[in-house]
Amino acid sequence: MPPTSETLTAERILEATEDVLRRHGPAKATVVDVARALGVSHGSVYRHFRTKAALREAVTKRWLDRTTEELAGIVAATDRDPQTRLRDWLAALLEAKRRKAGDDPELFATYSVLAADAGEVVGAHLTELTDQLTEIVRAGVAAGTFTTPDPATTARALFHATGRFHDPGYAREWERPEVWDDFAAVVDMLVRGLRA
Amino acid sequence: MPPTSETLTAERILEATEDVLRRHGPAKATVVDVARALGVSHGSVYRHFRTKAALREAVTKRWLDRTTEELAGIVAATDRDPQTRLRDWLAALLEAKRRKAGDDPELFATYSVLAADAGEVVGAHLTELTDQLTEIVRAGVAAGTFTTPDPATTARALFHATGRFHDPGYAREWERPEVWDDFAAVVDMLVRGLRA
């Protein structure tokens, strides 16, 4: 049993929750399992997350945030050409998802189950991603590279048009070697459609 | 029981199979149920379809072909502007799928189950659809409206980029009123990307 002297933080609980989910699967994992893994009472866990549902939502958000944080770096690199940043952002999203699905398929399946029950968390995640895209489109308009009267609608359309390359329902397609060619063909057409 | 004197054609068997699937669902429907509905022996059904799997594939193909046939008219209208035909074809595909999913959700769910087991039939259907799109793209290139060095790759990219508006995994999105705005935003961008 791990030492209990270490301060019990929300982050430590979420780490343990992910381990428990990995071991037991989403159907069987309980708050008691999480508490046991941490060597604390389940009451201690409930002090940080008031319900099992709240704990599951928080661990799902943490999993989704890893992707958003990776991509934020591309949005922030405002010294780089918006068109390159758009391509890089979309490719990084596919690559992050492909890695998540391919490296640890069981955990990916677990989070797909959790995400289906966490509508608000997933909705906020999708909004965050399209907000990142909107920022890149806006930068392209400001630079005179892209033309659109409404960057937010355009960002939403870009996100929809590339769903095959980030929507978890397509995870099996990402293992196929031609996925990057398919991706390039779609992104080329979209970038041409955006050009000033 | 219907008259048995009528000639037992493959089409009559497929019609009865669809009725049986609608009533019993894909898990329970049997060849015996189909034979009973037609008032014939199951041997008579097997003379047309050698296995239960073959019968299920044939009825799935018939269901998918209905969409392809509807769209073929748009491809054949070669007197009309290719850009309009492209928009109409994509809109007709969404509308056909939306109708199938919305008007008879149980049958749609049944066919989704059958399609998951009929990889070759579904593959041929997707090829037929992208071939139709390729023909429209080629016509656009010939008319000087579209620019692409490779109409088949472009057609595949168009099909992928509009997956949200025809892939059955998105059926629930098609009920939302904003689906047509989302569709228009994606198609506008794609058409701009194709322009000469």
Tab-separated table of C-alpha atoms in Angstrom:
chain	number	residue	atom	x	y	z
A	1	MET	CA	0.000	0.000	0.000
A	2	PRO	CA	1.455	3.421	-0.887
A	3	PRO	CA	2.323	5.861	1.901
A	4	THR	CA	-0.680	7.868	3.080
A	5	SER	CA	1.466	10.646	4.511
A	6	GLU	CA	1.692	12.298	1.061
A	7	THR	CA	-0.992	14.997	0.710
A	8	LEU	CA	-4.065	13.660	-1.029
A	9	THR	CA	-4.539	15.997	-3.995
A	10	ALA	CA	-7.191	15.865	-6.701
A	11	GLU	CA	-4.422	15.077	-9.200
A	12	ARG	CA	-3.252	12.053	-7.159
A	13	ILE	CA	-6.822	10.772	-6.979
A	14	LEU	CA	-7.251	11.169	-10.754
A	15	GLU	CA	-3.997	9.328	-11.449
A	16	ALA	CA	-5.142	6.469	-9.234
A	17	THR	CA	-8.576	6.510	-10.889
A	18	GLU	CA	-7.004	6.083	-14.314
A	19	ASP	CA	-4.976	3.117	-13.003
A	20	VAL	CA	-8.083	1.558	-11.483
A	21	LEU	CA	-10.036	2.085	-14.717
A	22	ARG	CA	-7.212	0.501	-16.685
A	23	ARG	CA	-7.239	-2.560	-14.379
A	24	HIS	CA	-10.965	-3.052	-13.777
A	25	GLY	CA	-12.636	-1.449	-16.811
A	26	PRO	CA	-15.328	1.247	-16.616
A	27	ALA	CA	-18.164	-1.097	-15.600
A	28	LYS	CA	-16.469	-2.488	-12.474
A	29	ALA	CA	-14.212	0.337	-11.224
A	30	THR	CA	-15.496	1.821	-7.937
A	31	VAL	CA	-14.559	4.688	-5.628
A	32	VAL	CA	-13.595	2.068	-3.016
A	33	ASP	CA	-11.039	0.635	-5.491
A	34	VAL	CA	-9.582	4.109	-5.949
A	35	ALA	CA	-9.403	4.719	-2.185
A	36	ARG	CA	-7.785	1.322	-1.631
A	37	ALA	CA	-5.163	2.011	-4.320
A	38	LEU	CA	-4.291	5.250	-2.514
A	39	GLY	CA	-4.400	3.715	0.963
A	40	VAL	CA	-7.059	6.187	2.142
A	41	SER	CA	-10.721	5.930	3.137
A	42	HIS	CA	-13.347	6.388	0.452
A	43	GLY	CA	-14.547	9.388	2.494
A	44	SER	CA	-11.226	11.101	1.707
A	45	VAL	CA	-11.845	10.631	-1.983
A	46	TYR	CA	-15.394	11.988	-1.667
A	47	ARG	CA	-14.009	15.133	-0.014
A	48	HIS	CA	-12.399	15.945	-3.403
A	49	PHE	CA	-15.086	14.518	-5.697
A	50	ARG	CA	-18.560	14.551	-4.243
A	51	THR	CA	-19.946	11.682	-6.316
A	52	LYS	CA	-18.660	8.792	-8.386
A	53	ALA	CA	-20.064	10.577	-11.455
A	54	ALA	CA	-18.082	13.731	-10.583
A	55	LEU	CA	-14.896	11.655	-10.265
A	56	ARG	CA	-15.522	9.997	-13.619
A	57	GLU	CA	-16.181	13.336	-15.293
A	58	ALA	CA	-13.002	14.795	-13.835
A	59	VAL	CA	-10.848	11.887	-15.012
A	60	THR	CA	-12.438	12.118	-18.482
A	61	LYS	CA	-11.757	15.855	-18.602
A	62	ARG	CA	-8.109	15.193	-17.616
A	63	TRP	CA	-7.755	12.691	-20.465
A	64	LEU	CA	-9.282	15.104	-22.999
A	65	ASP	CA	-7.261	18.063	-21.684
A	66	ARG	CA	-4.005	16.258	-22.509
A	67	THR	CA	-4.863	16.621	-26.210
A	68	THR	CA	-6.022	20.236	-25.918
A	69	GLU	CA	-2.823	21.215	-24.094
A	70	GLU	CA	-0.644	19.588	-26.764
A	71	LEU	CA	-2.429	21.568	-29.463
A	72	ALA	CA	-2.388	24.862	-27.547
A	73	GLY	CA	1.316	25.197	-28.319
A	74	ILE	CA	0.576	25.345	-32.052
A	75	VAL	CA	-2.091	28.010	-31.519
A	76	ALA	CA	0.299	30.050	-29.384
A	77	ALA	CA	3.113	30.059	-31.974
A	78	THR	CA	1.831	33.289	-33.487
A	79	ASP	CA	5.160	34.006	-35.193
A	80	ARG	CA	4.468	31.106	-37.599
A	81	ASP	CA	2.421	31.196	-40.810
A	82	PRO	CA	-1.309	30.535	-40.103
A	83	GLN	CA	-1.665	28.103	-42.995
A	84	THR	CA	1.186	25.937	-41.649
A	85	ARG	CA	-0.246	26.208	-38.172
A	86	LEU	CA	-3.659	25.056	-39.432
A	87	ARG	CA	-2.137	22.002	-41.126
A	88	ASP	CA	0.054	21.239	-38.100
A	89	TRP	CA	-2.843	21.601	-35.683
A	90	LEU	CA	-5.042	19.175	-37.650
A	91	ALA	CA	-2.162	16.705	-38.068
A	92	ALA	CA	-1.276	16.933	-34.365
A	93	LEU	CA	-4.900	16.227	-33.458
A	94	LEU	CA	-4.944	13.104	-35.640
A	95	GLU	CA	-1.558	12.007	-34.319
A	96	ALA	CA	-2.581	12.523	-30.666
A	97	LYS	CA	-5.795	10.556	-31.163
A	98	ARG	CA	-4.042	7.837	-33.167
A	99	ARG	CA	-1.476	7.431	-30.413
A	100	LYS	CA	-4.107	7.306	-27.676
A	101	ALA	CA	-6.107	4.693	-29.587
A	102	GLY	CA	-3.137	2.656	-30.804
A	103	ASP	CA	-0.807	2.640	-27.794
A	104	ASP	CA	-3.381	1.716	-25.177
A	105	PRO	CA	-6.559	0.463	-26.919
A	106	GLU	CA	-8.164	-0.734	-23.675
A	107	LEU	CA	-7.797	2.607	-21.960
A	108	PHE	CA	-9.050	4.314	-25.131
A	109	ALA	CA	-12.137	2.064	-25.110
A	110	THR	CA	-12.620	2.814	-21.409
A	111	TYR	CA	-12.551	6.550	-22.011
A	112	SER	CA	-14.925	6.176	-24.970
A	113	VAL	CA	-17.434	4.609	-22.557
A	114	LEU	CA	-16.870	7.358	-19.974
A	115	ALA	CA	-17.119	10.102	-22.611
A	116	ALA	CA	-20.519	8.796	-23.729
A	117	ASP	CA	-21.786	9.521	-20.188
A	118	ALA	CA	-20.021	12.882	-19.856
A	119	GLY	CA	-21.872	14.987	-22.403
A	120	GLU	CA	-21.049	18.356	-20.833
A	121	VAL	CA	-17.358	17.577	-20.421
A	122	VAL	CA	-17.120	16.392	-24.022
A	123	GLY	CA	-19.102	19.410	-25.238
A	124	ALA	CA	-16.709	21.771	-23.442
A	125	HIS	CA	-13.745	19.886	-24.946
A	126	LEU	CA	-15.123	20.231	-28.486
A	127	THR	CA	-15.769	23.938	-27.886
A	128	GLU	CA	-12.200	24.374	-26.681
A	129	LEU	CA	-10.856	22.659	-29.808
A	130	THR	CA	-12.979	24.735	-32.204
A	131	ASP	CA	-11.997	27.874	-30.259
A	132	GLN	CA	-8.338	27.001	-30.881
A	133	LEU	CA	-9.094	26.533	-34.588
A	134	THR	CA	-10.996	29.846	-34.659
A	135	GLU	CA	-7.904	31.611	-33.332
A	136	ILE	CA	-5.769	30.182	-36.147
A	137	VAL	CA	-8.388	31.101	-38.790
A	138	ARG	CA	-8.615	34.641	-37.372
A	139	ALA	CA	-4.816	34.939	-37.560
A	140	GLY	CA	-4.985	33.794	-41.206
A	141	VAL	CA	-7.600	36.435	-42.009
A	142	ALA	CA	-5.522	39.113	-40.270
A	143	ALA	CA	-2.454	38.020	-42.260
A	144	GLY	CA	-4.445	38.128	-45.520
A	145	THR	CA	-3.890	34.382	-46.116
A	146	PHE	CA	-7.456	33.238	-45.469
A	147	THR	CA	-10.778	34.739	-46.524
A	148	THR	CA	-13.927	34.240	-44.484
A	149	PRO	CA	-16.538	36.606	-43.098
A	150	ASP	CA	-17.025	34.402	-40.035
A	151	PRO	CA	-13.939	32.655	-38.576
A	152	ALA	CA	-15.966	30.768	-35.922
A	153	THR	CA	-18.304	29.184	-38.494
A	154	THR	CA	-15.331	28.375	-40.687
A	155	ALA	CA	-13.511	26.758	-37.756
A	156	ARG	CA	-16.579	24.655	-37.001
A	157	ALA	CA	-16.747	23.596	-40.673
A	158	LEU	CA	-13.030	22.686	-40.645
A	159	PHE	CA	-13.586	20.601	-37.536
A	160	HIS	CA	-16.600	18.830	-39.067
A	161	ALA	CA	-14.878	18.219	-42.402
A	162	THR	CA	-11.946	16.525	-40.651
A	163	GLY	CA	-14.095	14.384	-38.313
A	164	ARG	CA	-12.810	11.195	-39.932
A	165	PHE	CA	-9.380	12.117	-38.587
A	166	HIS	CA	-10.292	12.834	-34.968
A	167	ASP	CA	-13.698	11.395	-34.136
A	168	PRO	CA	-13.145	8.256	-31.967
A	169	GLY	CA	-15.755	6.413	-34.049
A	170	TYR	CA	-13.110	6.242	-36.809
A	171	ALA	CA	-10.304	4.920	-34.577
A	172	ARG	CA	-9.929	1.760	-36.667
A	173	GLU	CA	-9.293	3.816	-39.816
A	174	TRP	CA	-6.311	5.482	-38.145
A	175	GLU	CA	-4.381	2.196	-38.151
A	176	ARG	CA	-4.538	1.972	-41.950
A	177	PRO	CA	-1.380	3.173	-43.716
A	178	GLU	CA	-3.379	5.292	-46.220
A	179	VAL	CA	-4.909	7.439	-43.461
A	180	TRP	CA	-2.243	10.134	-43.907
A	181	ASP	CA	-2.854	10.320	-47.665
A	182	ASP	CA	-6.590	10.591	-47.061
A	183	PHE	CA	-5.918	13.258	-44.463
A	184	ALA	CA	-3.674	15.253	-46.806
A	185	ALA	CA	-6.247	15.143	-49.623
A	186	VAL	CA	-8.982	16.553	-47.367
A	187	VAL	CA	-6.768	19.191	-45.747
A	188	ASP	CA	-5.370	20.348	-49.117
A	189	MET	CA	-8.894	20.931	-50.408
A	190	LEU	CA	-9.950	22.763	-47.231
A	191	VAL	CA	-6.876	25.010	-47.244
A	192	ARG	CA	-7.503	25.896	-50.891
A	193	GLY	CA	-11.095	26.714	-49.965
A	194	LEU	CA	-9.865	29.089	-47.263
A	195	ARG	CA	-7.323	30.973	-49.328
A	196	ALA	CA	-7.758	34.667	-49.928
B	1	MET	CA	-50.948	-16.712	-45.680
B	2	PRO	CA	-50.250	-15.121	-49.092
B	3	PRO	CA	-50.882	-17.132	-52.285
B	4	THR	CA	-48.012	-19.464	-53.190
B	5	SER	CA	-49.036	-19.614	-56.827
B	6	GLU	CA	-47.253	-16.330	-57.526
B	7	THR	CA	-43.730	-17.022	-58.826
B	8	LEU	CA	-41.172	-16.922	-56.047
B	9	THR	CA	-38.642	-14.342	-57.214
B	10	ALA	CA	-35.504	-13.108	-55.433
B	11	GLU	CA	-37.197	-9.702	-55.132
B	12	ARG	CA	-40.260	-11.175	-53.376
B	13	ILE	CA	-37.985	-13.016	-50.946
B	14	LEU	CA	-36.055	-9.824	-50.215
B	15	GLU	CA	-39.256	-7.863	-49.600
B	16	ALA	CA	-40.439	-10.549	-47.174
B	17	THR	CA	-37.007	-10.594	-45.522
B	18	GLU	CA	-37.205	-6.875	-44.872
B	19	ASP	CA	-40.660	-7.312	-43.294
B	20	VAL	CA	-39.397	-10.157	-41.137
B	21	LEU	CA	-36.361	-8.115	-40.053
B	22	ARG	CA	-38.640	-5.213	-39.190
B	23	ARG	CA	-40.842	-7.464	-37.033
B	24	HIS	CA	-38.249	-9.722	-35.368
B	25	GLY	CA	-35.042	-7.648	-35.415
B	26	PRO	CA	-31.732	-8.848	-36.862
B	27	ALA	CA	-30.857	-11.146	-33.956
B	28	LYS	CA	-34.017	-13.274	-34.127
B	29	ALA	CA	-35.055	-13.223	-37.808
B	30	THR	CA	-34.561	-16.620	-39.482
B	31	VAL	CA	-34.905	-18.068	-42.974
B	32	VAL	CA	-37.827	-20.138	-41.658
B	33	ASP	CA	-39.621	-16.894	-40.707
B	34	VAL	CA	-39.104	-15.598	-44.241
B	35	ALA	CA	-40.375	-18.847	-45.804
B	36	ARG	CA	-43.407	-18.824	-43.484
B	37	ALA	CA	-44.235	-15.218	-44.435
B	38	LEU	CA	-44.188	-16.240	-48.110
B	39	GLY	CA	-46.074	-19.508	-47.568
B	40	VAL	CA	-43.229	-21.585	-49.068
B	41	SER	CA	-40.739	-24.121	-47.699
B	42	HIS	CA	-37.395	-22.856	-46.472
B	43	GLY	CA	-35.843	-25.024	-49.221
B	44	SER	CA	-37.492	-22.733	-51.789
B	45	VAL	CA	-35.815	-19.734	-50.205
B	46	TYR	CA	-32.453	-21.522	-50.172
B	47	ARG	CA	-32.771	-22.173	-53.914
B	48	HIS	CA	-32.472	-18.381	-54.396
B	49	PHE	CA	-30.079	-17.610	-51.525
B	50	ARG	CA	-27.790	-20.465	-50.615
B	51	THR	CA	-27.152	-19.385	-47.019
B	52	LYS	CA	-28.711	-17.170	-44.396
B	53	ALA	CA	-25.614	-14.951	-44.716
B	54	ALA	CA	-26.159	-14.618	-48.488
B	55	LEU	CA	-29.796	-13.623	-47.906
B	56	ARG	CA	-28.769	-11.015	-45.337
B	57	GLU	CA	-26.121	-9.601	-47.665
B	58	ALA	CA	-28.619	-9.396	-50.529
B	59	VAL	CA	-31.215	-7.561	-48.441
B	60	THR	CA	-28.520	-5.158	-47.174
B	61	LYS	CA	-27.387	-4.503	-50.740
B	62	ARG	CA	-30.990	-3.794	-51.772
B	63	TRP	CA	-31.320	-1.281	-48.929
B	64	LEU	CA	-28.075	0.478	-49.871
B	65	ASP	CA	-28.885	0.400	-53.604
B	66	ARG	CA	-32.014	2.464	-53.001
B	67	THR	CA	-29.793	5.416	-52.066
B	68	THR	CA	-27.360	4.875	-54.933
B	69	GLU	CA	-30.205	4.751	-57.464
B	70	GLU	CA	-31.706	7.986	-56.159
B	71	LEU	CA	-28.355	9.735	-56.582
B	72	ALA	CA	-27.637	8.254	-60.024
B	73	GLY	CA	-30.211	10.636	-61.519
B	74	ILE	CA	-28.153	13.640	-60.424
B	75	VAL	CA	-24.993	12.150	-61.940
B	76	ALA	CA	-26.825	11.445	-65.206
B	77	ALA	CA	-28.149	15.021	-65.589
B	78	THR	CA	-25.080	15.997	-67.620
B	79	ASP	CA	-26.820	19.058	-69.067
B	80	ARG	CA	-26.691	20.690	-65.621
B	81	ASP	CA	-23.778	22.655	-64.121
B	82	PRO	CA	-21.310	20.305	-62.326
B	83	GLN	CA	-21.026	22.578	-59.285
B	84	THR	CA	-24.798	22.514	-58.757
B	85	ARG	CA	-24.829	18.768	-59.327
B	86	LEU	CA	-22.099	18.303	-56.710
B	87	ARG	CA	-24.069	20.316	-54.137
B	88	ASP	CA	-27.307	18.543	-55.045
B	89	TRP	CA	-25.692	15.104	-54.885
B	90	LEU	CA	-24.257	15.723	-51.404
B	91	ALA	CA	-27.548	17.222	-50.174
B	92	ALA	CA	-29.548	14.315	-51.649
B	93	LEU	CA	-27.255	11.841	-49.887
B	94	LEU	CA	-27.791	13.560	-46.528
B	95	GLU	CA	-31.537	13.828	-47.148
B	96	ALA	CA	-31.830	10.136	-48.145
B	97	LYS	CA	-29.906	9.015	-45.049
B	98	ARG	CA	-31.791	11.408	-42.774
B	99	ARG	CA	-35.097	10.073	-44.073
B	100	LYS	CA	-34.042	6.440	-43.664
B	101	ALA	CA	-32.861	7.078	-40.104
B	102	GLY	CA	-35.732	9.356	-39.085
B	103	ASP	CA	-38.761	7.711	-40.722
B	104	ASP	CA	-38.055	4.161	-39.590
B	105	PRO	CA	-35.393	4.234	-36.845
B	106	GLU	CA	-35.814	0.541	-35.986
B	107	LEU	CA	-35.258	-0.613	-39.553
B	108	PHE	CA	-32.305	1.768	-39.794
B	109	ALA	CA	-30.804	0.234	-36.637
B	110	THR	CA	-31.446	-3.238	-38.062
B	111	TYR	CA	-29.619	-2.422	-41.270
B	112	SER	CA	-26.753	-0.866	-39.296
B	113	VAL	CA	-26.309	-4.239	-37.567
B	114	LEU	CA	-26.499	-6.119	-40.879
B	115	ALA	CA	-24.082	-3.697	-42.581
B	116	ALA	CA	-21.495	-4.297	-39.843
B	117	ASP	CA	-21.448	-7.966	-40.918
B	118	ALA	CA	-21.513	-7.258	-44.664
B	119	GLY	CA	-18.102	-5.679	-45.206
B	120	GLU	CA	-17.863	-6.483	-48.919
B	121	VAL	CA	-21.364	-5.244	-49.714
B	122	VAL	CA	-20.741	-2.008	-47.831
B	123	GLY	CA	-17.326	-1.612	-49.476
B	124	ALA	CA	-18.895	-1.991	-52.935
B	125	HIS	CA	-21.586	0.555	-51.983
B	126	LEU	CA	-18.988	3.112	-50.878
B	127	THR	CA	-17.040	2.534	-54.101
B	128	GLU	CA	-20.192	3.079	-56.133
B	129	LEU	CA	-20.890	6.353	-54.318
B	130	THR	CA	-17.348	7.682	-54.761
B	131	ASP	CA	-17.471	6.594	-58.439
B	132	GLN	CA	-20.590	8.719	-58.868
B	133	LEU	CA	-18.819	11.659	-57.219
B	134	THR	CA	-15.765	11.093	-59.449
B	135	GLU	CA	-17.984	11.413	-62.518
B	136	ILE	CA	-19.314	14.779	-61.339
B	137	VAL	CA	-15.795	16.021	-60.505
B	138	ARG	CA	-14.550	14.899	-63.941
B	139	ALA	CA	-17.431	16.779	-65.580
B	140	GLY	CA	-16.456	19.866	-63.581
B	141	VAL	CA	-12.848	19.599	-64.736
B	142	ALA	CA	-13.994	19.151	-68.357
B	143	ALA	CA	-16.221	22.227	-68.030
B	144	GLY	CA	-13.351	24.240	-66.566
B	145	THR	CA	-15.247	24.800	-63.275
B	146	PHE	CA	-13.102	22.530	-61.075
B	147	THR	CA	-9.333	22.103	-60.915
B	148	THR	CA	-7.758	18.842	-59.790
B	149	PRO	CA	-5.076	16.605	-61.275
B	150	ASP	CA	-6.829	13.507	-59.900
B	151	PRO	CA	-10.668	13.457	-59.861
B	152	ALA	CA	-10.845	10.062	-58.093
B	153	THR	CA	-8.684	11.212	-55.158
B	154	THR	CA	-10.654	14.439	-55.001
B	155	ALA	CA	-13.950	12.528	-54.971
B	156	ARG	CA	-12.679	10.351	-52.131
B	157	ALA	CA	-11.643	13.478	-50.209
B	158	LEU	CA	-15.074	15.050	-50.786
B	159	PHE	CA	-16.721	11.900	-49.502
B	160	HIS	CA	-14.487	11.792	-46.418
B	161	ALA	CA	-14.910	15.503	-45.686
B	162	THR	CA	-18.704	15.136	-45.699
B	163	GLY	CA	-18.783	11.959	-43.581
B	164	ARG	CA	-20.640	13.756	-40.803
B	165	PHE	CA	-23.533	14.144	-43.232
B	166	HIS	CA	-23.817	10.555	-44.462
B	167	ASP	CA	-21.991	8.195	-42.102
B	168	PRO	CA	-24.655	6.302	-40.065
B	169	GLY	CA	-22.569	6.864	-36.917
B	170	TYR	CA	-23.763	10.494	-37.041
B	171	ALA	CA	-27.474	9.676	-37.480
B	172	ARG	CA	-28.411	11.480	-34.267
B	173	GLU	CA	-26.830	14.719	-35.549
B	174	TRP	CA	-29.154	14.686	-38.566
B	175	GLU	CA	-32.162	15.347	-36.347
B	176	ARG	CA	-30.728	18.641	-35.120
B	177	PRO	CA	-32.108	21.685	-36.937
B	178	GLU	CA	-28.609	23.175	-37.458
B	179	VAL	CA	-27.444	20.176	-39.511
B	180	TRP	CA	-28.234	21.950	-42.793
B	181	ASP	CA	-26.254	25.053	-41.778
B	182	ASP	CA	-23.321	22.858	-40.772
B	183	PHE	CA	-23.635	21.015	-44.068
B	184	ALA	CA	-23.703	24.239	-46.091
B	185	ALA	CA	-20.604	25.602	-44.315
B	186	VAL	CA	-18.591	22.456	-45.120
B	187	VAL	CA	-19.824	22.169	-48.717
B	188	ASP	CA	-19.181	25.878	-49.426
B	189	MET	CA	-15.579	25.491	-48.300
B	190	LEU	CA	-15.086	22.313	-50.353
B	191	VAL	CA	-16.576	23.845	-53.493
B	192	ARG	CA	-14.313	26.887	-53.107
B	193	GLY	CA	-11.358	24.509	-52.769
B	194	LEU	CA	-12.314	22.791	-56.024
B	195	ARG	CA	-12.782	25.887	-58.135
B	196	ALA	CA	-10.534	26.481	-61.108
